[in-house]
XYZ file of C-alpha atoms in Angstrom:
193
model
C 82.899 50.125 267.083
C 83.056 48.446 270.459
C 86.286 48.180 272.434
C 87.043 45.372 274.886
C 86.622 47.776 277.813
C 82.982 48.337 276.760
C 83.478 51.820 275.307
C 81.740 52.421 272.009
C 82.394 54.765 269.111
C 80.111 55.281 266.124
C 81.930 54.557 262.856
C 79.092 54.579 260.348
C 75.535 55.863 260.318
C 73.961 52.561 259.313
C 71.231 50.708 261.097
C 71.821 47.063 261.846
C 69.282 45.185 263.856
C 69.234 41.624 265.027
C 70.321 39.388 267.859
C 73.907 39.344 269.111
C 75.091 35.761 268.706
C 78.543 36.202 270.206
C 81.727 38.229 270.407
C 85.450 37.601 270.518
C 88.688 39.585 270.408
C 89.004 41.195 266.996
C 91.536 40.213 264.373
C 91.617 43.928 263.469
C 93.508 44.986 266.554
C 94.025 44.852 270.291
C 91.206 46.228 272.389
C 88.540 45.639 269.723
C 85.809 43.018 269.586
C 84.238 41.228 266.611
C 80.521 40.971 267.291
C 78.388 38.439 265.391
C 74.833 39.651 264.782
C 72.050 37.472 263.385
C 70.209 39.944 261.133
C 67.909 40.095 258.149
C 69.633 39.185 254.841
C 69.095 42.618 253.255
C 70.763 44.539 256.087
C 74.436 43.535 256.142
C 76.850 45.962 254.589
C 79.208 44.706 251.869
C 82.338 43.060 253.273
C 84.452 45.738 251.583
C 83.097 48.242 254.101
C 85.544 46.738 256.618
C 88.410 48.139 254.540
C 86.760 51.558 254.534
C 86.233 51.462 258.289
C 89.859 50.486 258.805
C 90.898 53.822 257.245
C 88.693 55.631 259.774
C 89.351 53.484 262.862
C 91.857 55.858 264.446
C 90.284 59.072 263.158
C 89.828 60.885 259.896
C 92.150 59.773 257.066
C 95.196 61.974 256.485
C 95.784 60.861 252.888
C 93.673 61.839 249.863
C 92.160 59.400 247.369
C 92.033 56.361 249.650
C 88.564 55.782 248.147
C 89.904 55.649 244.574
C 90.419 51.878 244.454
C 86.870 51.065 245.531
C 83.978 50.247 243.190
C 80.903 52.477 242.945
C 79.022 50.851 245.808
C 81.956 51.109 248.184
C 82.651 54.706 247.114
C 79.069 55.456 248.126
C 79.739 53.866 251.515
C 82.964 55.900 251.788
C 80.894 59.079 251.399
C 78.436 57.765 253.995
C 81.212 57.290 256.527
C 82.589 60.746 255.620
C 79.144 62.238 256.272
C 78.816 60.453 259.582
C 82.308 61.486 260.698
C 82.389 65.050 259.330
C 83.900 67.575 261.679
C 81.371 70.403 261.217
C 84.038 73.097 260.862
C 82.740 76.518 259.816
C 82.415 77.307 256.110
C 85.347 78.976 254.447
C 84.620 82.436 253.027
C 82.753 82.895 249.748
C 85.126 83.151 246.809
C 87.526 80.485 248.106
C 89.256 78.377 245.435
C 89.312 74.586 245.767
C 91.353 72.050 243.769
C 89.497 68.898 242.749
C 91.732 65.918 241.890
C 89.856 64.449 238.932
C 92.152 61.477 238.231
C 89.677 58.992 239.744
C 86.329 60.614 238.887
C 85.182 57.691 236.745
C 81.663 57.577 238.211
C 79.331 59.895 240.070
C 80.317 58.398 243.414
C 83.941 59.256 242.618
C 82.867 62.844 241.974
C 81.237 63.042 245.410
C 84.379 61.649 247.067
C 86.628 64.023 245.098
C 84.596 67.185 245.741
C 84.349 66.251 249.421
C 88.127 66.073 249.621
C 88.608 69.211 247.524
C 86.508 71.236 249.943
C 87.127 69.498 253.273
C 90.423 67.618 252.885
C 91.083 63.866 253.067
C 87.952 61.985 254.068
C 85.906 65.148 253.516
C 82.207 65.187 252.725
C 80.304 67.462 250.339
C 77.333 65.351 249.262
C 76.771 61.701 248.365
C 73.876 62.066 245.945
C 72.444 64.968 243.918
C 70.030 66.073 246.648
C 72.758 66.054 249.298
C 75.123 67.935 246.974
C 72.410 70.539 246.443
C 72.013 70.875 250.236
C 75.764 71.301 250.722
C 75.798 74.365 248.468
C 73.569 76.131 251.002
C 76.361 76.140 253.594
C 77.205 74.292 256.755
C 79.352 71.672 254.996
C 82.701 73.469 254.674
C 81.920 75.984 251.943
C 79.096 78.138 250.773
C 78.716 79.252 247.181
C 79.932 81.242 245.378
C 83.361 79.636 245.131
C 85.817 78.533 242.459
C 86.520 74.888 241.669
C 89.678 74.042 239.726
C 88.966 70.574 238.306
C 92.290 68.908 237.493
C 92.396 65.985 235.027
C 88.877 66.810 233.834
C 89.472 64.603 230.776
C 88.758 61.568 232.970
C 85.245 62.832 233.714
C 84.737 63.803 230.044
C 85.442 60.191 229.113
C 83.292 58.537 231.792
C 80.413 60.920 232.558
C 78.524 60.494 229.296
C 74.887 60.038 228.361
C 73.436 56.568 228.794
C 71.636 54.384 231.281
C 73.040 54.013 234.773
C 72.234 50.534 236.073
C 73.169 51.416 239.653
C 70.888 54.471 239.762
C 68.270 52.773 237.542
C 67.947 55.908 235.448
C 69.783 58.224 233.098
C 73.499 58.607 233.761
C 74.668 61.867 235.297
C 76.731 63.485 232.584
C 79.606 65.908 232.972
C 77.435 68.580 231.340
C 74.727 68.010 233.952
C 77.268 68.356 236.789
C 78.783 71.499 235.280
C 75.331 73.049 234.791
C 74.394 72.219 238.394
C 77.620 73.725 239.704
C 77.078 76.862 237.618
C 73.499 77.201 238.930
C 75.003 77.326 242.421
C 77.449 80.072 241.451
C 80.440 77.764 241.352
C 83.012 79.007 238.864
C 84.615 75.974 237.224
C 88.087 75.837 235.722
C 88.501 72.515 233.830
C 92.120 71.529 233.400
């Protein structure tokens, strides 16, 4: 993000390359600039990312579930911004209990957003794919296993996280059973409600 005074602030860890074609005062607010970049067609982020960035423009979101209305792709970008903007606070002690709001866990990306917020509060990060989730369990991302996860409204995940083919991942869908087994392997005690 580039302000009119020339100061810059990183808002997302994405690489965009190209030639700056121009800039003008932003329609998003005073002191900001809209910069037009001529880049390769595969590089631009989806236009919905602007809505995500708006939630983060003045700092970390203070309200939970702001990601809930986004589709899978934009939920993935939400987690990417959360990763890029994570605060790096020390892990809470082993044995801590976290409450996961499962009302919007209709896809795996929703799970990553929800567990991030359960552990690290609104806009929190705790993985954005299975490998990253696995890394987070080792510590340094707000909590280190073992811990307890109270999964509220787990019926939503039971309905949506079922066996099948996941066109976005181009492979088998991540089922609720798979997630629960992975959590258990990492010494996470799960209370489905």
